[in-house]
Short mmCIF file of C-alpha atoms in Angstrom, two decimals:
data_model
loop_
_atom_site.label_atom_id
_atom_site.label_comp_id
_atom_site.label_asym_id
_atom_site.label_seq_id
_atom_site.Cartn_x
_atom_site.Cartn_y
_atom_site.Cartn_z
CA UNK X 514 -1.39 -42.07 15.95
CA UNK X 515 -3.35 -40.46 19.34
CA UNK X 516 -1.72 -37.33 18.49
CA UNK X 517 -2.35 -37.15 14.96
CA UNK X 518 -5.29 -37.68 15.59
CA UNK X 519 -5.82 -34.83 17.82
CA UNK X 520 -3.62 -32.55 15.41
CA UNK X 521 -6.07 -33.57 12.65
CA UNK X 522 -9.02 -32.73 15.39
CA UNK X 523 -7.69 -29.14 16.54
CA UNK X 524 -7.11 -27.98 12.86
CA UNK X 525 -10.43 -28.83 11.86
CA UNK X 526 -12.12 -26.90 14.85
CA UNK X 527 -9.42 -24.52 14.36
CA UNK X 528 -8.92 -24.67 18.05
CA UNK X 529 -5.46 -23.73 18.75
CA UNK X 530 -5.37 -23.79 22.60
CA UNK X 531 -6.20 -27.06 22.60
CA UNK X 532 -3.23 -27.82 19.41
CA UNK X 533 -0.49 -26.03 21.50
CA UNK X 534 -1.26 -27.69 25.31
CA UNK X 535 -1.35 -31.37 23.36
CA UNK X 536 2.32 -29.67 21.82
CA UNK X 537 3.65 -29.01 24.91
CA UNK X 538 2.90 -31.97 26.72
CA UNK X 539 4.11 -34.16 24.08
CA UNK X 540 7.74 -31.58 24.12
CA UNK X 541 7.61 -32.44 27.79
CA UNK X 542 7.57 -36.32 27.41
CA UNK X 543 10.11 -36.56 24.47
CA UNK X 544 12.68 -33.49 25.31
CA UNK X 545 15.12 -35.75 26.55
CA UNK X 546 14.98 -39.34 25.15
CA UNK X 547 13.08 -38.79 21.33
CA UNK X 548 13.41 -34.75 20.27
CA UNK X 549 13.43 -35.42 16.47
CA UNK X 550 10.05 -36.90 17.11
CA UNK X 551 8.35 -33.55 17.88
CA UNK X 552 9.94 -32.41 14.68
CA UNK X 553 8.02 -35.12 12.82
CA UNK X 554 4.65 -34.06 14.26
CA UNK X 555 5.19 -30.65 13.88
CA UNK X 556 6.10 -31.19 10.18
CA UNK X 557 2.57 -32.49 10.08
CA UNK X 558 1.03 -30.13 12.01
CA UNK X 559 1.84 -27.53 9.90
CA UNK X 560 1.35 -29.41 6.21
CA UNK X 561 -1.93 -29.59 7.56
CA UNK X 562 -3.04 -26.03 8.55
CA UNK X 563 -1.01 -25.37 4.96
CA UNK X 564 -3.26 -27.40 3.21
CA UNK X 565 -6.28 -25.62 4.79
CA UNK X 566 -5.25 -22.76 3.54
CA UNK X 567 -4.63 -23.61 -0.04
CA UNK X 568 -7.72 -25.01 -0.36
CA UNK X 569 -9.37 -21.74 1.47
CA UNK X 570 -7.47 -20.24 -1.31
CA UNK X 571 -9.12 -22.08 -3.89
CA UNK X 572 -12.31 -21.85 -2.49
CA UNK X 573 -12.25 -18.19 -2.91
CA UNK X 574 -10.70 -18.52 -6.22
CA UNK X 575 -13.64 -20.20 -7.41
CA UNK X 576 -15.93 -17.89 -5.91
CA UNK X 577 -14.57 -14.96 -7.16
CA UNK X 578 -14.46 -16.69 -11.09
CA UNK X 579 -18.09 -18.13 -10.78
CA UNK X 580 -20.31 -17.61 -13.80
CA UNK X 581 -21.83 -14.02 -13.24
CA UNK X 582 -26.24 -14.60 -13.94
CA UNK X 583 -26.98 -11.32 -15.89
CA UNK X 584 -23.94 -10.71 -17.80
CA UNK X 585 -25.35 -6.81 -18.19
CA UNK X 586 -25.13 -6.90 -14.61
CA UNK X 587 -21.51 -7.44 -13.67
CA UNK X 588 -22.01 -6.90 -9.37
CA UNK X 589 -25.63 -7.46 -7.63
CA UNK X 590 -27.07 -4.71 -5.75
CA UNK X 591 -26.13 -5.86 -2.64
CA UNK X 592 -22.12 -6.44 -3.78
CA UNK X 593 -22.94 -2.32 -4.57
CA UNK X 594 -24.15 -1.63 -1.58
CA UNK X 595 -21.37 -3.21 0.68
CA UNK X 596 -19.10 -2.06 -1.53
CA UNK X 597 -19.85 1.21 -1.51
CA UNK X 598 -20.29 1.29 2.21
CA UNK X 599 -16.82 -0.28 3.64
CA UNK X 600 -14.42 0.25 0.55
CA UNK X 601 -13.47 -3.61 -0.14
CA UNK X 602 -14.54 -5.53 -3.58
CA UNK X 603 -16.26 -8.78 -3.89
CA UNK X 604 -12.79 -10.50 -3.86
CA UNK X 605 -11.29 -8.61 -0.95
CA UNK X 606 -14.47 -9.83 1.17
CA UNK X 607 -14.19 -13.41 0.00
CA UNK X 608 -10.89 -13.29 1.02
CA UNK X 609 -11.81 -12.14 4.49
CA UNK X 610 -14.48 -14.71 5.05
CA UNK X 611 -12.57 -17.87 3.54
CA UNK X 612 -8.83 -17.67 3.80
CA UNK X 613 -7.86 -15.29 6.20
CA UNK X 614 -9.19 -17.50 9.21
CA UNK X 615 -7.01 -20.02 8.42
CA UNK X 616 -3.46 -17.85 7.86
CA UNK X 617 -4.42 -16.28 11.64
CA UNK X 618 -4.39 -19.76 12.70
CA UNK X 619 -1.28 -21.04 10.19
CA UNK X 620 0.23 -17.57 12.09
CA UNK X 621 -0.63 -18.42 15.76
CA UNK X 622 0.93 -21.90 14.89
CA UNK X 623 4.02 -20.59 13.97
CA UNK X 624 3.73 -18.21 16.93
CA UNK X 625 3.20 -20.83 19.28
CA UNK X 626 5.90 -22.99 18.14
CA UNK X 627 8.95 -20.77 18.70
CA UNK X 628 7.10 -19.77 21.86
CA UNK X 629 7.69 -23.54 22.66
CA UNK X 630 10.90 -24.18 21.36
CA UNK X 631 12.83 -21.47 22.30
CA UNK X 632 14.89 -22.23 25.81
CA UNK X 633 15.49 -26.14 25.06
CA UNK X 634 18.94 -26.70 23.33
CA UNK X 635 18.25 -30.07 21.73
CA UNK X 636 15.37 -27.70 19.96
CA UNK X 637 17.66 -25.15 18.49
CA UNK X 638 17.80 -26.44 14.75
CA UNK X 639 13.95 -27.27 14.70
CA UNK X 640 13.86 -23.80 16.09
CA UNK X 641 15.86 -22.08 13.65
CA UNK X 642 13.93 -23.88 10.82
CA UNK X 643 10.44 -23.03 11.99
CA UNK X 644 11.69 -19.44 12.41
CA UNK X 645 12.57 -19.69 8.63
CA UNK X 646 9.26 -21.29 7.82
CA UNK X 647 7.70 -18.31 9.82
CA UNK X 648 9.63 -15.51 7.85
CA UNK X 649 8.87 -17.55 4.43
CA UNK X 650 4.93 -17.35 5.29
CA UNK X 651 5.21 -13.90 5.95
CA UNK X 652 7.10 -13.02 2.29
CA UNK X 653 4.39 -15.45 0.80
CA UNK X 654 1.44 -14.04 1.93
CA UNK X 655 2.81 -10.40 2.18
CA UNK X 656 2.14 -10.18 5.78
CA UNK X 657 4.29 -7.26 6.30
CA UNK X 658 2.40 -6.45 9.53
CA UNK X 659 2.93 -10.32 10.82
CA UNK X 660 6.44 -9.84 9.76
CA UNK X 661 7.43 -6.46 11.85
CA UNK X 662 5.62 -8.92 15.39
CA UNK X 663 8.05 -11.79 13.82
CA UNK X 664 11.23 -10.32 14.25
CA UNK X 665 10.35 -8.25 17.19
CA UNK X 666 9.55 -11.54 18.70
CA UNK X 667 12.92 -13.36 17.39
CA UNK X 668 14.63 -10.10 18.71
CA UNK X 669 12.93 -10.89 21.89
CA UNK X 670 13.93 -14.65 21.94
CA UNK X 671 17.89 -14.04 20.92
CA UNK X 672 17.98 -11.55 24.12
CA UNK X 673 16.44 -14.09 26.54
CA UNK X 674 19.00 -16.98 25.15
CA UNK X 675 22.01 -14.80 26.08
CA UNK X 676 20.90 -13.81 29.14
CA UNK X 677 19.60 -16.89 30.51
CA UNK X 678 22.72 -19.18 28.62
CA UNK X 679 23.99 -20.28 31.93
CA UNK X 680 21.29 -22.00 32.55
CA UNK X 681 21.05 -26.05 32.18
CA UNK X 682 19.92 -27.04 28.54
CA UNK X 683 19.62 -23.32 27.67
CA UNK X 684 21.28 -22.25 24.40
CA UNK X 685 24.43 -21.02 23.96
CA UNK X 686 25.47 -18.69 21.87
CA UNK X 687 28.95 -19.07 22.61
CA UNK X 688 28.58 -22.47 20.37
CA UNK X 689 30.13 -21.76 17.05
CA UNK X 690 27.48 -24.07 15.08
CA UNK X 691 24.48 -22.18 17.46
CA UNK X 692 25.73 -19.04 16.80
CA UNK X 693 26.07 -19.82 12.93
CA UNK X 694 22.43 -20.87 12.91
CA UNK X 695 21.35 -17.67 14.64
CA UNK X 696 23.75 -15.98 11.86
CA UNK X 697 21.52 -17.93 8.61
CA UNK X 698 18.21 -16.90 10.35
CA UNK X 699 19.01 -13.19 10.90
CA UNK X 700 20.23 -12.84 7.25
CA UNK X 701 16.89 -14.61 5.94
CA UNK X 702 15.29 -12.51 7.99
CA UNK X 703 17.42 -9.44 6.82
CA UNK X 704 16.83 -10.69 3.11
CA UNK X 705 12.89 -10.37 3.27
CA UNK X 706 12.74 -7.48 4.61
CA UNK X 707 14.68 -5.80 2.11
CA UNK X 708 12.61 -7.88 -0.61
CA UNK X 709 9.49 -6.57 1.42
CA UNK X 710 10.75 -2.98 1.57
CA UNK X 711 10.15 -2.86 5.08
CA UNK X 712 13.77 -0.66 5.70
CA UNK X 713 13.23 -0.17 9.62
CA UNK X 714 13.43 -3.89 10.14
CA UNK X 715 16.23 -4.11 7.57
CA UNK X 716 17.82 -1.39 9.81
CA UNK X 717 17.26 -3.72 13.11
CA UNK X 718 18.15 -6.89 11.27
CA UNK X 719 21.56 -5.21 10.30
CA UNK X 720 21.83 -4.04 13.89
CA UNK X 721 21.17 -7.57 15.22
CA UNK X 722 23.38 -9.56 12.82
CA UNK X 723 25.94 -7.04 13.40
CA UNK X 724 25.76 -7.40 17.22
CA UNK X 725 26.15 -11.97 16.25
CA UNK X 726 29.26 -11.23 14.19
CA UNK X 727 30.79 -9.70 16.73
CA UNK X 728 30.06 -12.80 19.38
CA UNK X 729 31.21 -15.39 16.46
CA UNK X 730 34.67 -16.80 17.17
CA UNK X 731 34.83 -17.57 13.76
CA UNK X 732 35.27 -15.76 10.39
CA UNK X 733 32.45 -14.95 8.79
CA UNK X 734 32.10 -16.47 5.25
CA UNK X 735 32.84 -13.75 2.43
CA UNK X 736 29.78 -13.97 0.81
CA UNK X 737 27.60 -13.61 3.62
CA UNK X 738 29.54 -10.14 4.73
CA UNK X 739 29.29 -9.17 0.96
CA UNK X 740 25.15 -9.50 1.66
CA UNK X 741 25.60 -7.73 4.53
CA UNK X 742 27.26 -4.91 3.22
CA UNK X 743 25.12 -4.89 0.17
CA UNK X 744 22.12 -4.29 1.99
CA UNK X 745 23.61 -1.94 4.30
CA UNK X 746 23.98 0.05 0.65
CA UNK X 747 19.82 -0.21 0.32
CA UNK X 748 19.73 1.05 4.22
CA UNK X 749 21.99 3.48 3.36
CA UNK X 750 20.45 5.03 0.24
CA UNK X 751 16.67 4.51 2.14
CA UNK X 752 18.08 6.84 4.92
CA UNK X 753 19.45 9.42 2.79
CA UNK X 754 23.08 9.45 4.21
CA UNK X 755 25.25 10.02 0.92
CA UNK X 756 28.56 9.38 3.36
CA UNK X 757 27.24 6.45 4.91
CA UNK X 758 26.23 4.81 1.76
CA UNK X 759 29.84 5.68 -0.26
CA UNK X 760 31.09 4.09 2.70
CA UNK X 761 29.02 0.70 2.12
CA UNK X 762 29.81 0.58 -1.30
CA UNK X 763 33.60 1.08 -0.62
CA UNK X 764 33.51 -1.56 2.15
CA UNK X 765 31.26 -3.90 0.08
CA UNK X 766 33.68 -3.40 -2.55
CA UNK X 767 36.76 -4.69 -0.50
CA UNK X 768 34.72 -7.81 0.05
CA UNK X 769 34.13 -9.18 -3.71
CA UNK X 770 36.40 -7.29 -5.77
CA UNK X 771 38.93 -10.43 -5.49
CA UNK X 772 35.93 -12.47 -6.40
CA UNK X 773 35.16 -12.39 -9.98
CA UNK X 774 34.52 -15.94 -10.21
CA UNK X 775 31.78 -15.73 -7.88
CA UNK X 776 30.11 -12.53 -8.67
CA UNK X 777 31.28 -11.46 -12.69
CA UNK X 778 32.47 -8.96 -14.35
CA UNK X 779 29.39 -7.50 -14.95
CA UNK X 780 28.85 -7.31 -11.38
CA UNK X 781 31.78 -5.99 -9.81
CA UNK X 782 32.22 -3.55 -12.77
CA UNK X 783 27.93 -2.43 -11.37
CA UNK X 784 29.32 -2.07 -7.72
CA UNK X 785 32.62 -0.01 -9.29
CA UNK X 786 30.30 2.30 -10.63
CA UNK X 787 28.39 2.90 -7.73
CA UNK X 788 31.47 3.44 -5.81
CA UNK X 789 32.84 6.10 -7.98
CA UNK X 790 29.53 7.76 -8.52
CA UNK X 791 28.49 7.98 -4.17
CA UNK X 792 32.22 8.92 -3.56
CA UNK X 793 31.82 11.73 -5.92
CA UNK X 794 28.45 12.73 -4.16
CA UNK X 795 29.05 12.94 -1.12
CA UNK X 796 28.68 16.84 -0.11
CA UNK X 797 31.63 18.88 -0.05
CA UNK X 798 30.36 21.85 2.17
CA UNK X 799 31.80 22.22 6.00
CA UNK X 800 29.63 23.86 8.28
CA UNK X 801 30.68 26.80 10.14
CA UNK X 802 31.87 25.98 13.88
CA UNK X 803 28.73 27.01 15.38
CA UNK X 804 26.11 25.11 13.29
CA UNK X 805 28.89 21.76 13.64
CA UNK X 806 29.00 22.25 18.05
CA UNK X 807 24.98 22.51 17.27
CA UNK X 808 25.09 19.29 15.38
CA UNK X 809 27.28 16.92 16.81
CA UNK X 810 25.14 16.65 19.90
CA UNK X 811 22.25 15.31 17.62
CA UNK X 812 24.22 13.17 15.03
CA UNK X 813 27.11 11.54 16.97
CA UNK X 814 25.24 8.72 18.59
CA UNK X 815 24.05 8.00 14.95
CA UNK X 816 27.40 8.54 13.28
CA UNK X 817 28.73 6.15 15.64
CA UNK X 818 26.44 3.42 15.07
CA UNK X 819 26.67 3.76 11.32
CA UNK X 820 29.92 3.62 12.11
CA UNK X 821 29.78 0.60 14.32
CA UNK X 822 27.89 -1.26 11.65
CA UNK X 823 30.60 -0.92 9.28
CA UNK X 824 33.07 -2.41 11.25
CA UNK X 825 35.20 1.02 10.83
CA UNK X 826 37.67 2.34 13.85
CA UNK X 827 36.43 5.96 12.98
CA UNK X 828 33.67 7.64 10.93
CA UNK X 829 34.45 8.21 6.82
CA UNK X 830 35.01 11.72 5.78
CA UNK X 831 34.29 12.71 2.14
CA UNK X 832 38.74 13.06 2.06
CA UNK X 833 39.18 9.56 3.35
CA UNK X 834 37.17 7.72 0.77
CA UNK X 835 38.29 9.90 -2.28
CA UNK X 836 42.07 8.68 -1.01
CA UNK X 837 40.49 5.16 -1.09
CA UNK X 838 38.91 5.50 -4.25
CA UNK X 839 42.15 6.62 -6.30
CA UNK X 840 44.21 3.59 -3.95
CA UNK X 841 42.06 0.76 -4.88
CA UNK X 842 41.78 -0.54 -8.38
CA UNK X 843 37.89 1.01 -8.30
CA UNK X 844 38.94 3.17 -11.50
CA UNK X 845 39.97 0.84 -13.71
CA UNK X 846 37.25 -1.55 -13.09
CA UNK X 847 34.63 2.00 -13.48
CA UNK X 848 32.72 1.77 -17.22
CA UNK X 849 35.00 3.63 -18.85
CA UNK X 850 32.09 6.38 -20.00
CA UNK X 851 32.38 7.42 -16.52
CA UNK X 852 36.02 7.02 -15.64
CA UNK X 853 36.48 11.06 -16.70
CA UNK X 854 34.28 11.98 -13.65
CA UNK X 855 36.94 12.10 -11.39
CA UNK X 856 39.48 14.29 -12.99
CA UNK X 857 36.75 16.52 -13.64
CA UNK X 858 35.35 16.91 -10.06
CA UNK X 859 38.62 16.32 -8.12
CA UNK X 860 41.56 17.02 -10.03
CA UNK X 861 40.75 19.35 -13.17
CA UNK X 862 37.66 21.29 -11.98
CA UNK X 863 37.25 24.76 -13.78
CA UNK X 864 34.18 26.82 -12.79
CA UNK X 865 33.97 28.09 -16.08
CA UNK X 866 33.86 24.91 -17.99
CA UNK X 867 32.91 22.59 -15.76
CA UNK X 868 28.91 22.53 -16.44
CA UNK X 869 29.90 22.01 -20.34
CA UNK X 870 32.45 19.02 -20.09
CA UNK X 871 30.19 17.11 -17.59
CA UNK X 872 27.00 17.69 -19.14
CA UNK X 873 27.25 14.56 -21.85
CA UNK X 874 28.13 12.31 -19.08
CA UNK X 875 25.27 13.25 -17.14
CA UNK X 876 23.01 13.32 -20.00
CA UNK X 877 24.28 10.61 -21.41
CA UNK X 878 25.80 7.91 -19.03
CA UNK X 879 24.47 9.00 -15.57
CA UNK X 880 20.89 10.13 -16.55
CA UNK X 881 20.07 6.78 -19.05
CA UNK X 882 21.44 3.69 -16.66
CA UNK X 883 18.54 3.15 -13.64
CA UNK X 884 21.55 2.24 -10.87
CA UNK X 885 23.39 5.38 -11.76
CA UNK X 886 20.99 8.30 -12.12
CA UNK X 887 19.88 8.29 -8.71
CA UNK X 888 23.56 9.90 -7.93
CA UNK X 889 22.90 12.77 -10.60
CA UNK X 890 21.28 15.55 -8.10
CA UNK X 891 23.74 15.24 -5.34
CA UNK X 892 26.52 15.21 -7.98
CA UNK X 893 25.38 18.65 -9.57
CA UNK X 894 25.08 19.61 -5.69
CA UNK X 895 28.71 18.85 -5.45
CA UNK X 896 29.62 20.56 -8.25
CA UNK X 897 27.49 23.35 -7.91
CA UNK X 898 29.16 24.07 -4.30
CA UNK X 899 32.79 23.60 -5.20
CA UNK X 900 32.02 26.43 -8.32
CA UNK X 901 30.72 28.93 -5.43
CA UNK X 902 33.61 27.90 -3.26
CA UNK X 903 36.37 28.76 -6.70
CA UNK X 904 34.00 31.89 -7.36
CA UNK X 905 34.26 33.40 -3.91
CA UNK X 906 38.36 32.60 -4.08
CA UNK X 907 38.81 34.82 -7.39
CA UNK X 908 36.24 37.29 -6.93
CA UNK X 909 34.65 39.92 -4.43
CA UNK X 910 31.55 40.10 -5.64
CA UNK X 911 29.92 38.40 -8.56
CA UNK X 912 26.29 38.92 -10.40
CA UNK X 913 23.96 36.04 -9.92
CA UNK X 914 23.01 36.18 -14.12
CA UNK X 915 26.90 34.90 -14.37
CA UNK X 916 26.38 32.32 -12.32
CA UNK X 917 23.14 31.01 -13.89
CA UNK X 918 24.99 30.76 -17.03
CA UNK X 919 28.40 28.63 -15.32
CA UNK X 920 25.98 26.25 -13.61
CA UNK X 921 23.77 25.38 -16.30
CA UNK X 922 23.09 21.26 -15.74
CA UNK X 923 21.57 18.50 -18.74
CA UNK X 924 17.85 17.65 -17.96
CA UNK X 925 16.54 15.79 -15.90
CA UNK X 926 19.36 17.65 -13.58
CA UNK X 927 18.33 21.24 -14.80
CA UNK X 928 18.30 24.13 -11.65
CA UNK X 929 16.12 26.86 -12.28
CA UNK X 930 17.28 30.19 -11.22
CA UNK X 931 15.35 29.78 -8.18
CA UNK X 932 16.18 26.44 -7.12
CA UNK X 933 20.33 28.08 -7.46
CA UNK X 934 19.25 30.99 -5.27
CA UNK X 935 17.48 28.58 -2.74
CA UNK X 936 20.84 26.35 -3.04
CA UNK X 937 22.81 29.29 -2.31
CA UNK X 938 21.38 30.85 0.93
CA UNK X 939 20.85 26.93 1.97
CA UNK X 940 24.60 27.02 2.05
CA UNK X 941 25.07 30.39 3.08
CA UNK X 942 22.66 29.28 6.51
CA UNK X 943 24.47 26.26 7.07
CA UNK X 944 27.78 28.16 7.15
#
């Protein structure tokens, strides 16, 4: 009761010092013959600050919805005038004044707490669940800037647990049930950010989960490696890196297409199609030997960790996943609209006729589904380059009017005679 009573104090002053010594000391008495206790007070530490802030919430609500005096006058002068001067609206500084006070100090809470929690080993659940609480405030309030300190700081705290494991009551990570806690945090944390759009801490979530999997000593559930992969695909696409990303589908592929019961039909017939349609992307052109010597100094350390992350022995080529492609059972499962894509690109491809048999898929199939059209540029890329590559095999010189009328593409994929001509000394430069 003392120390409900101070919690009840502290939030009312908002004086957070004050909250976090009365924490500690109570952590200090408890830690070793009540710990679920401190779990109980911190449950009510933080209904309480949430509470605060719902009703700051509606406080501004009803501020922002009170009956306006002159109804020909929707904002007062002075509303103008501050408006006018720092850019915010009447709600925006209502917001300011009433609730964000209290989410800095619902923040700082949270802060505090996995500042508190994080060496002690009878902690680590009530740790792992206030870091979920944490990530879920930041989602809810769409505090993306909160977020990016959040994980830094979890980052942090997961690098000072495995160095310091030896240690008496320390974590350890070599614990199967610690490490799978870690594991359900990381892809929560992984999860938001993808929902948040924030793809650089997607990228470092990946990286740590990644570098977890590889401590667990046991298998990692299906599902959660089908998440994995299936936000390595959002990475993937984010970062521009058509190989990469054919490689995450093909890999998150492997993982569910035994699994119809879990995902659908529907489902694995979406992820077929992506497949099929980033396989068939993926740029054909080989640089010369000189621009590759000048490359591979700046893209091997980031091949390898793409590669890493994948859990491949060696980087994907474009040859290795078409093989793949036409081993699996990804063409059968492909909408069957777009099961002729592959013939035509890999096994039937005629310069001459190429643009016309393709051009009702691509108008048709690729161009009108959302998931699919985003592949339709690189393909005409791809097919673009391997009608230069047959041109230059037949003949020794050939008019640029004949090939403006071979590679003529369905809109929205449509190259102008300039964008071909940039296309073509873009290839010609890189070898």
């Amino acid at each position: 009761p003392v120390l409900k009573r101070l919690i009840e104090l502290a939030i009312a002053q908002r004086a957070g010092k004050q909250l976090n010594e009365g924490l500690t000391q109570y952590r200090n008495i408890v830690q070793h013959n009540s710990p679920e206790s401190l779990g109980t007070v911190i449950e009510y530490m933080l209904a309480g600050i949430t509470e605060r802030v719902n009703e700051a919430q509606r406080n501004a609500d009803l501020a922002s919805d009170k009956k306006v005096e002159d109804l020909d006058e929707a904002e007062s002068p002075e509303d103008l005038i501050l408006s006018s001067v720092s850019g915010e609206q009447t709600r925006d500084r209502t917001d300011r004044a009433l609730v964000t006070p209290w989410l800095k100090f619902l923040w700082e809470a949270y802060r505090n707490l996995l500042e508190l929690l994080r060496k002690n080993v009878r902690f680590e659940a009530l740790y792992q669940s206030i870091s979920n609480k944490a990530i879920d405030f930041c989602k809810t309030y769409e505090r993306k800037t909160e977020f990016r300190r959040l994980c830094e700081l979890l980052r942090t705290h997961l690098q000072t647990i495995a160095k310091y494991s030896y240690q008496q009551n320390s974590i350890n990570l070599s614990n199967p049930e610690t490490l799978q806690l870690f594991l359900d945090t990381h892809f929560h944390q992984l999860n938001t950010a993808t929902e948040m759009e924030l793809w650089q801490e997607s990228y470092r979530s990946i990286e740590d989960i990644h570098n977890l999997i590889q401590q667990s000593k046991r298998p990692i559930k299906p599902q959660a490696m089908a998440n994995y992969f299936e936000k390595l695909t959002r990475i993937m696409y984010v970062a521009k890196n058509p190989l990469f990303l054919a490689a995450a589908w093909h890999r998150y592929y492997n993982y569910i297409f035994r699994q119809t019961k879990i995902f659908g039909e529907e489902h694995l017939q979406h992820v077929a199609n992506n497949v099929l349609l980033s396989t068939l992307a993926v740029p054909i052109i080989k640089p010369s030997s000189r621009v590759l010597s000048a490359a591979a100094k700046e893209n091997k350390h980031r091949t390898q960790r793409f590669t890493n992350l994948l859990f491949l022995n060696q980087a994907p080529t474009r040859v290795s996943l078409v093989n793949s492609l036409v081993s699996g059972e990804v063409l059968s499962r492909v909408r069957p609209e777009l099961r002729p894509l592959y013939d035509l690109v890999e096994e039937q491809f005629h310069p001459l006729s190429i643009c016309k048999k393709i051009a009702p898929i691509l108008e048709g199939q690729i161009a009108t589904h959302e998931s699919d059209s985003k592949y339709g540029t690189l393909l005409c890329n791809v097919i673009l380059t391997r009608l230069l590559q047959q041109l230059s095999q037949v003949y020794t010189s050939v008019q640029l009017d004949f090939i403006f009328r071979l590679a003529r593409f369905p809109a929205p994929y449509s190259m102008s005679a300039s964008d071909i001509e940039r296309f073509i000394m873009n290839g010609a430069r890189r070898g």
